[in-house]
Amino acid sequence: MRPGPLLPRVVGILAVASIAIALVDWAVWLIGAGALIVLAVSISELVELRAITFQLDRKGSFAMSLGDVATVPMALTADNRKPLEIQFRQVWPSLLDRQQTVYSATLNPNERATFNLDIRAIARGSTALRPPTIALTRRGLIERVTDVGSAAELSVIPNIAAVGRLHRLLNQFILRGHGSRNSPRLGKGRDFERLRDLVDGDDLRDVAWKATARHGKLIVREFRVERSQNIVICVDRGHRMAQRVGWLSRLDHAVNTALLLAYVANRIEDRIGIQSFSSKVDGGVASGGGATHLRSLTRFVTALEPGYAHTDYPALAHGLRRTLRKRSLIVVFTMLPHLEIGDELVKAVSVLHPNHLVLIAVQFDPTLDAIAHTPPRSSRELSKFLVARDLWEARTGLIKDLQSRGALVVDSRPGELATDSINAYLDVKRRQIL
């Protein structure tokens, strides 16, 4: 078999190779030229973006009410001459219900971008709020990331907004009304008012026998209801109060309720004191009244934090009995203890009663309530049901023991604690049992 001519093949191969080399060379030049153009455009965009300045319109400090949703307004302006694509990011501290909020927008020349950030406060305290971060680009080739503005101060305080709402309702419907003051009311109070003749319907136990002997006729003592009575609010800081129910901890629910109750009592012109306790009585604010006193109470409860300690109810009771010289309504915000220490709360009530009136305000566990009252559908649910049922019955028995010792008990959901506690306090005033 004869081989074909070699020269034409070699020539063909060399021609194809030359064309390929030429094409590759042109492609390299084209890619290089394109890269230079992109680099030049990117540098131009970078210079343009770095020349843009921003101005952030935002408050220097924020105060939020615990548990409420608040809107934080921010406005951004820039000296850009062409439209910008921006991404606005605000990182939130741990006191709030989210880690960050991100918005994307187009910022046209001579426009103002407004951001309304909705957040919820879930823990009390004060912390620094970082400045927001802006990521901006114009053609999508280069992105500039920069902080805008300066850090701000964020404070989360007990629910002052709820106090404001209650203030408006009280001004419209109950208590003082249009600035009037409570006048002394006759009734089964403890303040002596006067002596007068016996009339039909008077209680013979009110007869003043010495005055009767002097005048030769039946004379009775008439009393009036005290205008200013003592209210002592005791907030449990033990480890059980750190449990979170919904957005807030049990201690946060108690703090919000204590502040509302103090405001209502102040409007009725009662004297309010407050103290916190766990394994010992930590301290508090002495009884008093007025706007300045309410501010002191607010500062005290704002700083309360749960401690990793047990709750010593007898220590609280003996401390109150030593310090209180006048009959008082003692409101204890706590969580019902477990079976092994439930007797301590009963003994504490026995120490204070009958010299003082004790109101125990507790929060029950909605999950435990649901399990204890839902029929089981499997063996695993049966075990949970039996345990929950035992705990619920023991809890019910402890409440009955407290009531048999003379204590008033408010047992409510955490979100309804404030309403139920205030209603119980107003019922005490209405029935004149303090």
GROMACS .gro file of C-alpha atoms in nm:
model
  434
    1MET     CA    1   0.000   0.000   0.000
    2ARG     CA    2   0.156   0.334  -0.107
    3PRO     CA    3   0.151   0.623   0.141
    4GLY     CA    4   0.003   0.960   0.028
    5PRO     CA    5   0.218   1.266  -0.039
    6LEU     CA    6   0.359   1.403   0.292
    7LEU     CA    7   0.407   1.766   0.191
    8PRO     CA    8   0.038   1.860   0.145
    9ARG     CA    9  -0.046   1.719   0.485
   10VAL     CA   10   0.228   1.912   0.658
   11VAL     CA   11   0.121   2.230   0.482
   12GLY     CA   12  -0.240   2.178   0.591
   13ILE     CA   13  -0.142   2.121   0.948
   14LEU     CA   14   0.074   2.432   0.955
   15ALA     CA   15  -0.204   2.640   0.803
   16VAL     CA   16  -0.456   2.526   1.061
   17ALA     CA   17  -0.206   2.590   1.341
   18SER     CA   18  -0.135   2.940   1.211
   19ILE     CA   19  -0.503   3.025   1.198
   20ALA     CA   20  -0.558   2.890   1.551
   21ILE     CA   21  -0.263   3.087   1.684
   22ALA     CA   22  -0.395   3.400   1.521
   23LEU     CA   23  -0.742   3.346   1.664
   24VAL     CA   24  -0.605   3.279   2.014
   25ASP     CA   25  -0.387   3.584   1.992
   26TRP     CA   26  -0.685   3.799   1.890
   27ALA     CA   27  -0.893   3.643   2.172
   28VAL     CA   28  -0.624   3.721   2.426
   29TRP     CA   29  -0.610   4.076   2.304
   30LEU     CA   30  -0.987   4.106   2.316
   31ILE     CA   31  -1.008   3.956   2.667
   32GLY     CA   32  -0.727   4.178   2.784
   33ALA     CA   33  -0.890   4.486   2.635
   34GLY     CA   34  -1.224   4.390   2.789
   35ALA     CA   35  -1.062   4.337   3.128
   36LEU     CA   36  -0.894   4.677   3.105
   37ILE     CA   37  -1.227   4.838   3.019
   38VAL     CA   38  -1.403   4.664   3.311
   39LEU     CA   39  -1.117   4.762   3.544
   40ALA     CA   40  -1.134   5.122   3.430
   41VAL     CA   41  -1.512   5.131   3.474
   42SER     CA   42  -1.481   4.967   3.817
   43ILE     CA   43  -1.218   5.214   3.931
   44SER     CA   44  -1.434   5.498   3.804
   45GLU     CA   45  -1.735   5.358   3.991
   46LEU     CA   46  -1.528   5.307   4.306
   47VAL     CA   47  -1.407   5.665   4.295
   48GLU     CA   48  -1.760   5.782   4.233
   49LEU     CA   49  -1.904   5.573   4.521
   50ARG     CA   50  -1.633   5.680   4.765
   51ALA     CA   51  -1.708   6.042   4.689
   52ILE     CA   52  -2.072   6.003   4.796
   53THR     CA   53  -2.149   6.111   5.152
   54PHE     CA   54  -2.454   6.009   5.356
   55GLN     CA   55  -2.648   6.173   5.632
   56LEU     CA   56  -2.861   5.969   5.874
   57ASP     CA   57  -3.152   6.131   6.054
   58ARG     CA   58  -3.201   5.926   6.373
   59LYS     CA   59  -3.248   5.994   6.742
   60GLY     CA   60  -2.943   5.974   6.964
   61SER     CA   61  -3.125   5.770   7.227
   62PHE     CA   62  -3.430   5.545   7.234
   63ALA     CA   63  -3.649   5.439   7.526
   64MET     CA   64  -3.877   5.143   7.471
   65SER     CA   65  -4.145   4.983   7.687
   66LEU     CA   66  -4.091   4.620   7.771
   67GLY     CA   67  -4.312   4.387   7.567
   68ASP     CA   68  -4.449   4.656   7.336
   69VAL     CA   69  -4.383   4.686   6.962
   70ALA     CA   70  -4.220   5.018   6.876
   71THR     CA   71  -4.138   5.183   6.544
   72VAL     CA   72  -3.788   5.330   6.507
   73PRO     CA   73  -3.787   5.585   6.221
   74MET     CA   74  -3.467   5.651   6.026
   75ALA     CA   75  -3.415   5.872   5.720
   76LEU     CA   76  -3.119   5.854   5.482
   77THR     CA   77  -3.004   6.125   5.240
   78ALA     CA   78  -2.704   6.133   5.003
   79ASP     CA   79  -2.536   6.376   4.763
   80ASN     CA   80  -2.547   6.130   4.471
   81ARG     CA   81  -2.600   6.258   4.113
   82LYS     CA   82  -2.716   5.925   3.970
   83PRO     CA   83  -2.950   5.653   4.100
   84LEU     CA   84  -2.798   5.417   4.358
   85GLU     CA   85  -2.896   5.067   4.462
   86ILE     CA   86  -2.858   5.047   4.840
   87GLN     CA   87  -2.905   4.779   5.102
   88PHE     CA   88  -2.981   4.915   5.449
   89ARG     CA   89  -2.894   4.686   5.742
   90GLN     CA   90  -2.950   4.757   6.113
   91VAL     CA   91  -2.807   4.508   6.364
   92TRP     CA   92  -3.004   4.493   6.690
   93PRO     CA   93  -2.880   4.414   7.042
   94SER     CA   94  -2.998   4.112   7.242
   95LEU     CA   95  -3.262   4.319   7.425
   96LEU     CA   96  -3.483   4.303   7.114
   97ASP     CA   97  -3.671   4.022   6.944
   98ARG     CA   98  -3.459   4.002   6.627
   99GLN     CA   99  -3.096   4.011   6.522
  100GLN     CA  100  -3.115   4.247   6.225
  101THR     CA  101  -3.344   4.427   5.983
  102VAL     CA  102  -3.254   4.457   5.612
  103TYR     CA  103  -3.412   4.683   5.348
  104SER     CA  104  -3.326   4.721   4.977
  105ALA     CA  105  -3.410   5.042   4.793
  106THR     CA  106  -3.319   5.266   4.502
  107LEU     CA  107  -3.197   5.608   4.608
  108ASN     CA  108  -3.252   5.865   4.335
  109PRO     CA  109  -3.080   6.204   4.333
  110ASN     CA  110  -3.229   6.461   4.570
  111GLU     CA  111  -3.446   6.195   4.736
  112ARG     CA  112  -3.481   6.091   5.098
  113ALA     CA  113  -3.509   5.721   5.186
  114THR     CA  114  -3.722   5.659   5.497
  115PHE     CA  115  -3.707   5.335   5.694
  116ASN     CA  116  -3.961   5.254   5.969
  117LEU     CA  117  -3.819   4.963   6.168
  118ASP     CA  118  -4.070   4.772   6.383
  119ILE     CA  119  -3.913   4.595   6.680
  120ARG     CA  120  -4.023   4.448   7.013
  121ALA     CA  121  -3.833   4.478   7.342
  122ILE     CA  122  -3.803   4.145   7.524
  123ALA     CA  123  -3.558   4.227   7.805
  124ARG     CA  124  -3.490   4.525   8.029
  125GLY     CA  125  -3.161   4.713   8.033
  126SER     CA  126  -2.950   4.970   7.851
  127THR     CA  127  -2.704   4.909   7.569
  128ALA     CA  128  -2.541   5.077   7.272
  129LEU     CA  129  -2.722   5.064   6.938
  130ARG     CA  130  -2.474   5.020   6.654
  131PRO     CA  131  -2.494   5.257   6.354
  132PRO     CA  132  -2.664   5.107   6.049
  133THR     CA  133  -2.459   4.968   5.761
  134ILE     CA  134  -2.512   5.074   5.400
  135ALA     CA  135  -2.405   4.861   5.100
  136LEU     CA  136  -2.431   5.069   4.780
  137THR     CA  137  -2.362   5.012   4.412
  138ARG     CA  138  -2.453   5.180   4.084
  139ARG     CA  139  -2.363   4.944   3.798
  140GLY     CA  140  -2.327   4.630   4.004
  141LEU     CA  141  -1.950   4.601   3.947
  142ILE     CA  142  -1.829   4.749   4.274
  143GLU     CA  143  -2.006   4.753   4.612
  144ARG     CA  144  -1.913   4.993   4.886
  145VAL     CA  145  -1.999   4.898   5.245
  146THR     CA  146  -1.991   5.169   5.510
  147ASP     CA  147  -2.142   5.261   5.845
  148VAL     CA  148  -2.369   5.563   5.854
  149GLY     CA  149  -2.415   5.792   6.150
  150SER     CA  150  -2.298   5.715   6.501
  151ALA     CA  151  -2.395   5.476   6.780
  152ALA     CA  152  -2.706   5.552   6.983
  153GLU     CA  153  -2.826   5.457   7.331
  154LEU     CA  154  -3.111   5.208   7.366
  155SER     CA  155  -3.296   5.169   7.698
  156VAL     CA  156  -3.570   4.917   7.765
  157ILE     CA  157  -3.779   5.007   8.069
  158PRO     CA  158  -4.092   4.856   8.224
  159ASN     CA  159  -4.412   4.916   8.035
  160ILE     CA  160  -4.453   5.291   8.085
  161ALA     CA  161  -4.677   5.302   7.777
  162ALA     CA  162  -4.931   5.084   7.957
  163VAL     CA  163  -4.921   5.326   8.251
  164GLY     CA  164  -4.992   5.612   8.013
  165ARG     CA  165  -5.288   5.429   7.863
  166LEU     CA  166  -5.421   5.353   8.210
  167HIS     CA  167  -5.372   5.716   8.311
  168ARG     CA  168  -5.597   5.835   8.030
  169LEU     CA  169  -5.866   5.580   8.119
  170LEU     CA  170  -5.861   5.673   8.485
  171ASN     CA  171  -5.893   6.040   8.401
  172GLN     CA  172  -6.202   5.965   8.194
  173PHE     CA  173  -6.388   5.710   8.401
  174ILE     CA  174  -6.274   5.640   8.759
  175LEU     CA  175  -6.087   5.762   9.063
  176ARG     CA  176  -6.013   6.136   9.070
  177GLY     CA  177  -6.173   6.234   8.742
  178HIS     CA  178  -6.111   6.601   8.665
  179GLY     CA  179  -5.845   6.657   8.930
  180SER     CA  180  -6.073   6.617   9.233
  181ARG     CA  181  -5.937   6.453   9.548
  182ASN     CA  182  -6.075   6.161   9.741
  183SER     CA  183  -6.274   6.286  10.038
  184PRO     CA  184  -6.296   6.088  10.364
  185ARG     CA  185  -6.572   5.825  10.347
  186LEU     CA  186  -6.766   5.702  10.644
  187GLY     CA  187  -6.766   5.328  10.692
  188LYS     CA  188  -6.596   5.040  10.869
  189GLY     CA  189  -6.255   5.195  10.856
  190ARG     CA  190  -5.998   5.232  11.132
  191ASP     CA  191  -5.978   5.611  11.165
  192PHE     CA  192  -6.201   5.754  11.438
  193GLU     CA  193  -6.436   6.022  11.307
  194ARG     CA  194  -6.677   6.124  11.589
  195LEU     CA  195  -6.922   6.020  11.861
  196ARG     CA  196  -7.296   6.034  11.794
  197ASP     CA  197  -7.627   5.902  11.923
  198LEU     CA  198  -7.726   5.545  11.847
  199VAL     CA  199  -7.976   5.508  11.563
  200ASP     CA  200  -8.155   5.207  11.419
  201GLY     CA  201  -7.920   4.986  11.222
  202ASP     CA  202  -7.604   5.068  11.419
  203ASP     CA  203  -7.383   4.782  11.532
  204LEU     CA  204  -7.379   4.740  11.910
  205ARG     CA  205  -7.011   4.657  11.890
  206ASP     CA  206  -6.950   5.025  11.807
  207VAL     CA  207  -7.108   5.148  12.133
  208ALA     CA  208  -6.875   5.371  12.335
  209TRP     CA  209  -6.966   5.256  12.685
  210LYS     CA  210  -6.776   5.525  12.876
  211ALA     CA  211  -6.942   5.802  12.674
  212THR     CA  212  -7.278   5.624  12.720
  213ALA     CA  213  -7.230   5.621  13.097
  214ARG     CA  214  -7.145   5.990  13.103
  215HIS     CA  215  -7.441   6.100  12.889
  216GLY     CA  216  -7.696   5.852  13.013
  217LYS     CA  217  -7.784   5.737  12.660
  218LEU     CA  218  -7.634   5.508  12.401
  219ILE     CA  219  -7.343   5.667  12.215
  220VAL     CA  220  -7.163   5.500  11.926
  221ARG     CA  221  -6.824   5.560  11.769
  222GLU     CA  222  -6.824   5.647  11.400
  223PHE     CA  223  -6.521   5.567  11.186
  224ARG     CA  224  -6.407   5.664  10.841
  225VAL     CA  225  -6.221   5.471  10.580
  226GLU     CA  226  -5.851   5.558  10.576
  227ARG     CA  227  -5.757   5.779  10.287
  228SER     CA  228  -5.396   5.659  10.279
  229GLN     CA  229  -5.326   5.289  10.344
  230ASN     CA  230  -5.001   5.100  10.315
  231ILE     CA  231  -4.934   4.883  10.009
  232VAL     CA  232  -4.611   4.683   9.997
  233ILE     CA  233  -4.523   4.515   9.667
  234CYS     CA  234  -4.278   4.223   9.690
  235VAL     CA  235  -4.122   4.092   9.367
  236ASP     CA  236  -3.967   3.745   9.363
  237ARG     CA  237  -3.625   3.734   9.189
  238GLY     CA  238  -3.573   3.361   9.235
  239HIS     CA  239  -3.464   3.126   8.957
  240ARG     CA  240  -3.821   3.020   8.873
  241MET     CA  241  -3.903   3.377   8.769
  242ALA     CA  242  -3.644   3.361   8.489
  243GLN     CA  243  -3.861   3.127   8.281
  244ARG     CA  244  -3.976   3.293   7.961
  245VAL     CA  245  -4.345   3.286   7.871
  246GLY     CA  246  -4.401   3.421   7.523
  247TRP     CA  247  -4.177   3.722   7.462
  248LEU     CA  248  -4.117   3.805   7.829
  249SER     CA  249  -3.989   3.629   8.138
  250ARG     CA  250  -4.213   3.579   8.441
  251LEU     CA  251  -4.012   3.847   8.622
  252ASP     CA  252  -4.079   4.093   8.339
  253HIS     CA  253  -4.453   4.026   8.363
  254ALA     CA  254  -4.431   4.083   8.740
  255VAL     CA  255  -4.234   4.407   8.697
  256ASN     CA  256  -4.485   4.548   8.448
  257THR     CA  257  -4.773   4.456   8.679
  258ALA     CA  258  -4.601   4.601   8.985
  259LEU     CA  259  -4.555   4.933   8.808
  260LEU     CA  260  -4.921   4.948   8.699
  261LEU     CA  261  -5.041   4.854   9.047
  262ALA     CA  262  -4.819   5.120   9.204
  263TYR     CA  263  -4.965   5.383   8.972
  264VAL     CA  264  -5.325   5.286   9.054
  265ALA     CA  265  -5.253   5.282   9.428
  266ASN     CA  266  -5.092   5.624   9.402
  267ARG     CA  267  -5.401   5.759   9.229
  268ILE     CA  268  -5.613   5.630   9.517
  269GLU     CA  269  -5.366   5.809   9.749
  270ASP     CA  270  -5.234   5.495   9.913
  271ARG     CA  271  -4.871   5.476  10.021
  272ILE     CA  272  -4.669   5.233   9.810
  273GLY     CA  273  -4.346   5.058   9.895
  274ILE     CA  274  -4.161   4.791   9.701
  275GLN     CA  275  -3.889   4.535   9.766
  276SER     CA  276  -3.734   4.242   9.588
  277PHE     CA  277  -3.634   3.911   9.741
  278SER     CA  278  -3.494   3.567   9.663
  279SER     CA  279  -3.280   3.381   9.915
  280LYS     CA  280  -3.285   3.704  10.116
  281VAL     CA  281  -3.457   4.042  10.107
  282ASP     CA  282  -3.245   4.243   9.864
  283GLY     CA  283  -3.376   4.591   9.934
  284GLY     CA  284  -3.632   4.825   9.791
  285VAL     CA  285  -3.801   5.162   9.813
  286ALA     CA  286  -3.974   5.275  10.132
  287SER     CA  287  -4.345   5.356  10.132
  288GLY     CA  288  -4.445   5.690   9.991
  289GLY     CA  289  -4.650   5.862   9.728
  290GLY     CA  290  -4.644   6.122   9.455
  291ALA     CA  291  -4.483   6.155   9.114
  292THR     CA  292  -4.127   6.165   9.249
  293HIS     CA  293  -4.187   5.847   9.445
  294LEU     CA  294  -4.325   5.672   9.135
  295ARG     CA  295  -4.008   5.764   8.947
  296SER     CA  296  -3.802   5.605   9.225
  297LEU     CA  297  -4.015   5.289   9.202
  298THR     CA  298  -3.965   5.281   8.824
  299ARG     CA  299  -3.587   5.310   8.857
  300PHE     CA  300  -3.582   5.029   9.113
  301VAL     CA  301  -3.791   4.777   8.918
  302THR     CA  302  -3.607   4.857   8.593
  303ALA     CA  303  -3.285   4.722   8.743
  304LEU     CA  304  -3.435   4.395   8.872
  305GLU     CA  305  -3.292   4.076   8.722
  306PRO     CA  306  -3.363   3.711   8.811
  307GLY     CA  307  -3.099   3.544   9.027
  308TYR     CA  308  -2.984   3.184   9.041
  309ALA     CA  309  -3.107   3.137   9.395
  310HIS     CA  310  -3.401   2.976   9.573
  311THR     CA  311  -3.688   3.182   9.715
  312ASP     CA  312  -3.694   3.214  10.093
  313TYR     CA  313  -4.053   3.307  10.183
  314PRO     CA  314  -4.009   3.285  10.565
  315ALA     CA  315  -3.719   3.534  10.549
  316LEU     CA  316  -3.943   3.778  10.362
  317ALA     CA  317  -4.229   3.732  10.608
  318HIS     CA  318  -4.016   3.783  10.920
  319GLY     CA  319  -3.848   4.086  10.765
  320LEU     CA  320  -4.182   4.247  10.683
  321ARG     CA  321  -4.322   4.175  11.027
  322ARG     CA  322  -4.023   4.349  11.189
  323THR     CA  323  -4.034   4.659  10.970
  324LEU     CA  324  -4.407   4.721  10.914
  325ARG     CA  325  -4.567   4.909  11.202
  326LYS     CA  326  -4.903   4.964  11.035
  327ARG     CA  327  -5.145   4.712  10.888
  328SER     CA  328  -5.060   4.679  10.519
  329LEU     CA  329  -5.165   4.503  10.204
  330ILE     CA  330  -4.867   4.287  10.106
  331VAL     CA  331  -4.873   4.192   9.736
  332VAL     CA  332  -4.629   3.911   9.653
  333PHE     CA  333  -4.550   3.846   9.287
  334THR     CA  334  -4.408   3.496   9.263
  335MET     CA  335  -4.445   3.156   9.101
  336LEU     CA  336  -4.598   2.885   9.315
  337PRO     CA  337  -4.315   2.670   9.453
  338HIS     CA  338  -4.278   2.298   9.403
  339LEU     CA  339  -4.429   2.048   9.643
  340GLU     CA  340  -4.124   2.016   9.867
  341ILE     CA  341  -4.109   2.389   9.949
  342GLY     CA  342  -4.477   2.479   9.915
  343ASP     CA  343  -4.517   2.469  10.295
  344GLU     CA  344  -4.269   2.757  10.325
  345LEU     CA  345  -4.508   2.992  10.147
  346VAL     CA  346  -4.797   2.876  10.367
  347LYS     CA  347  -4.587   2.936  10.681
  348ALA     CA  348  -4.491   3.282  10.556
  349VAL     CA  349  -4.858   3.373  10.513
  350SER     CA  350  -4.929   3.246  10.866
  351VAL     CA  351  -4.653   3.473  11.002
  352LEU     CA  352  -4.805   3.783  10.840
  353HIS     CA  353  -5.174   3.707  10.898
  354PRO     CA  354  -5.383   3.852  11.065
  355ASN     CA  355  -5.170   4.162  11.130
  356HIS     CA  356  -5.149   4.220  10.755
  357LEU     CA  357  -5.352   4.126  10.448
  358VAL     CA  358  -5.154   3.914  10.202
  359LEU     CA  359  -5.227   3.898   9.828
  360ILE     CA  360  -5.034   3.629   9.639
  361ALA     CA  361  -5.020   3.699   9.262
  362VAL     CA  362  -4.898   3.396   9.069
  363GLN     CA  363  -4.872   3.301   8.703
  364PHE     CA  364  -4.975   2.954   8.595
  365ASP     CA  365  -4.808   2.763   8.313
  366PRO     CA  366  -5.035   2.752   8.003
  367THR     CA  367  -4.850   2.445   7.871
  368LEU     CA  368  -4.900   2.254   8.196
  369ASP     CA  369  -5.266   2.356   8.199
  370ALA     CA  370  -5.317   2.230   7.843
  371ILE     CA  371  -5.151   1.893   7.909
  372ALA     CA  372  -5.336   1.840   8.238
  373HIS     CA  373  -5.676   1.900   8.078
  374THR     CA  374  -5.627   1.724   7.741
  375PRO     CA  375  -5.728   1.353   7.732
  376PRO     CA  376  -5.430   1.138   7.626
  377ARG     CA  377  -5.436   0.952   7.294
  378SER     CA  378  -5.127   0.734   7.336
  379SER     CA  379  -4.917   0.574   7.608
  380ARG     CA  380  -4.657   0.850   7.581
  381GLU     CA  381  -4.924   1.119   7.618
  382LEU     CA  382  -5.069   0.924   7.910
  383SER     CA  383  -4.741   0.955   8.103
  384LYS     CA  384  -4.728   1.331   8.042
  385PHE     CA  385  -5.095   1.362   8.132
  386LEU     CA  386  -5.054   1.181   8.467
  387VAL     CA  387  -4.749   1.387   8.569
  388ALA     CA  388  -4.913   1.715   8.463
  389ARG     CA  389  -5.234   1.619   8.643
  390ASP     CA  390  -5.047   1.547   8.967
  391LEU     CA  391  -4.865   1.880   8.946
  392TRP     CA  392  -5.186   2.065   8.871
  393GLU     CA  393  -5.375   1.906   9.161
  394ALA     CA  394  -5.088   1.977   9.398
  395ARG     CA  395  -5.087   2.337   9.278
  396THR     CA  396  -5.463   2.366   9.333
  397GLY     CA  397  -5.424   2.222   9.681
  398LEU     CA  398  -5.152   2.474   9.768
  399ILE     CA  399  -5.376   2.762   9.657
  400LYS     CA  400  -5.656   2.631   9.882
  401ASP     CA  401  -5.412   2.609  10.175
  402LEU     CA  402  -5.307   2.971  10.120
  403GLN     CA  403  -5.669   3.085  10.108
  404SER     CA  404  -5.751   2.892  10.425
  405ARG     CA  405  -5.471   3.085  10.602
  406GLY     CA  406  -5.633   3.416  10.509
  407ALA     CA  407  -5.441   3.501  10.192
  408LEU     CA  408  -5.598   3.631   9.874
  409VAL     CA  409  -5.471   3.453   9.562
  410VAL     CA  410  -5.464   3.583   9.203
  411ASP     CA  411  -5.396   3.295   8.964
  412SER     CA  412  -5.384   3.413   8.604
  413ARG     CA  413  -5.208   3.384   8.272
  414PRO     CA  414  -4.890   3.592   8.248
  415GLY     CA  415  -5.045   3.828   7.993
  416GLU     CA  416  -5.350   3.886   8.217
  417LEU     CA  417  -5.160   3.926   8.545
  418ALA     CA  418  -5.180   4.306   8.546
  419THR     CA  419  -5.558   4.319   8.493
  420ASP     CA  420  -5.633   4.050   8.751
  421SER     CA  421  -5.400   4.199   9.014
  422ILE     CA  422  -5.541   4.550   8.980
  423ASN     CA  423  -5.896   4.413   8.999
  424ALA     CA  424  -5.807   4.223   9.318
  425TYR     CA  425  -5.658   4.539   9.471
  426LEU     CA  426  -5.964   4.746   9.382
  427ASP     CA  427  -6.186   4.473   9.527
  428VAL     CA  428  -5.994   4.498   9.856
  429LYS     CA  429  -6.057   4.870   9.861
  430ARG     CA  430  -6.423   4.828   9.772
  431ARG     CA  431  -6.485   4.567  10.043
  432GLN     CA  432  -6.282   4.768  10.298
  433ILE     CA  433  -6.107   4.460  10.431
  434LEU     CA  434  -5.768   4.624  10.471
   0.00000   0.00000   0.00000
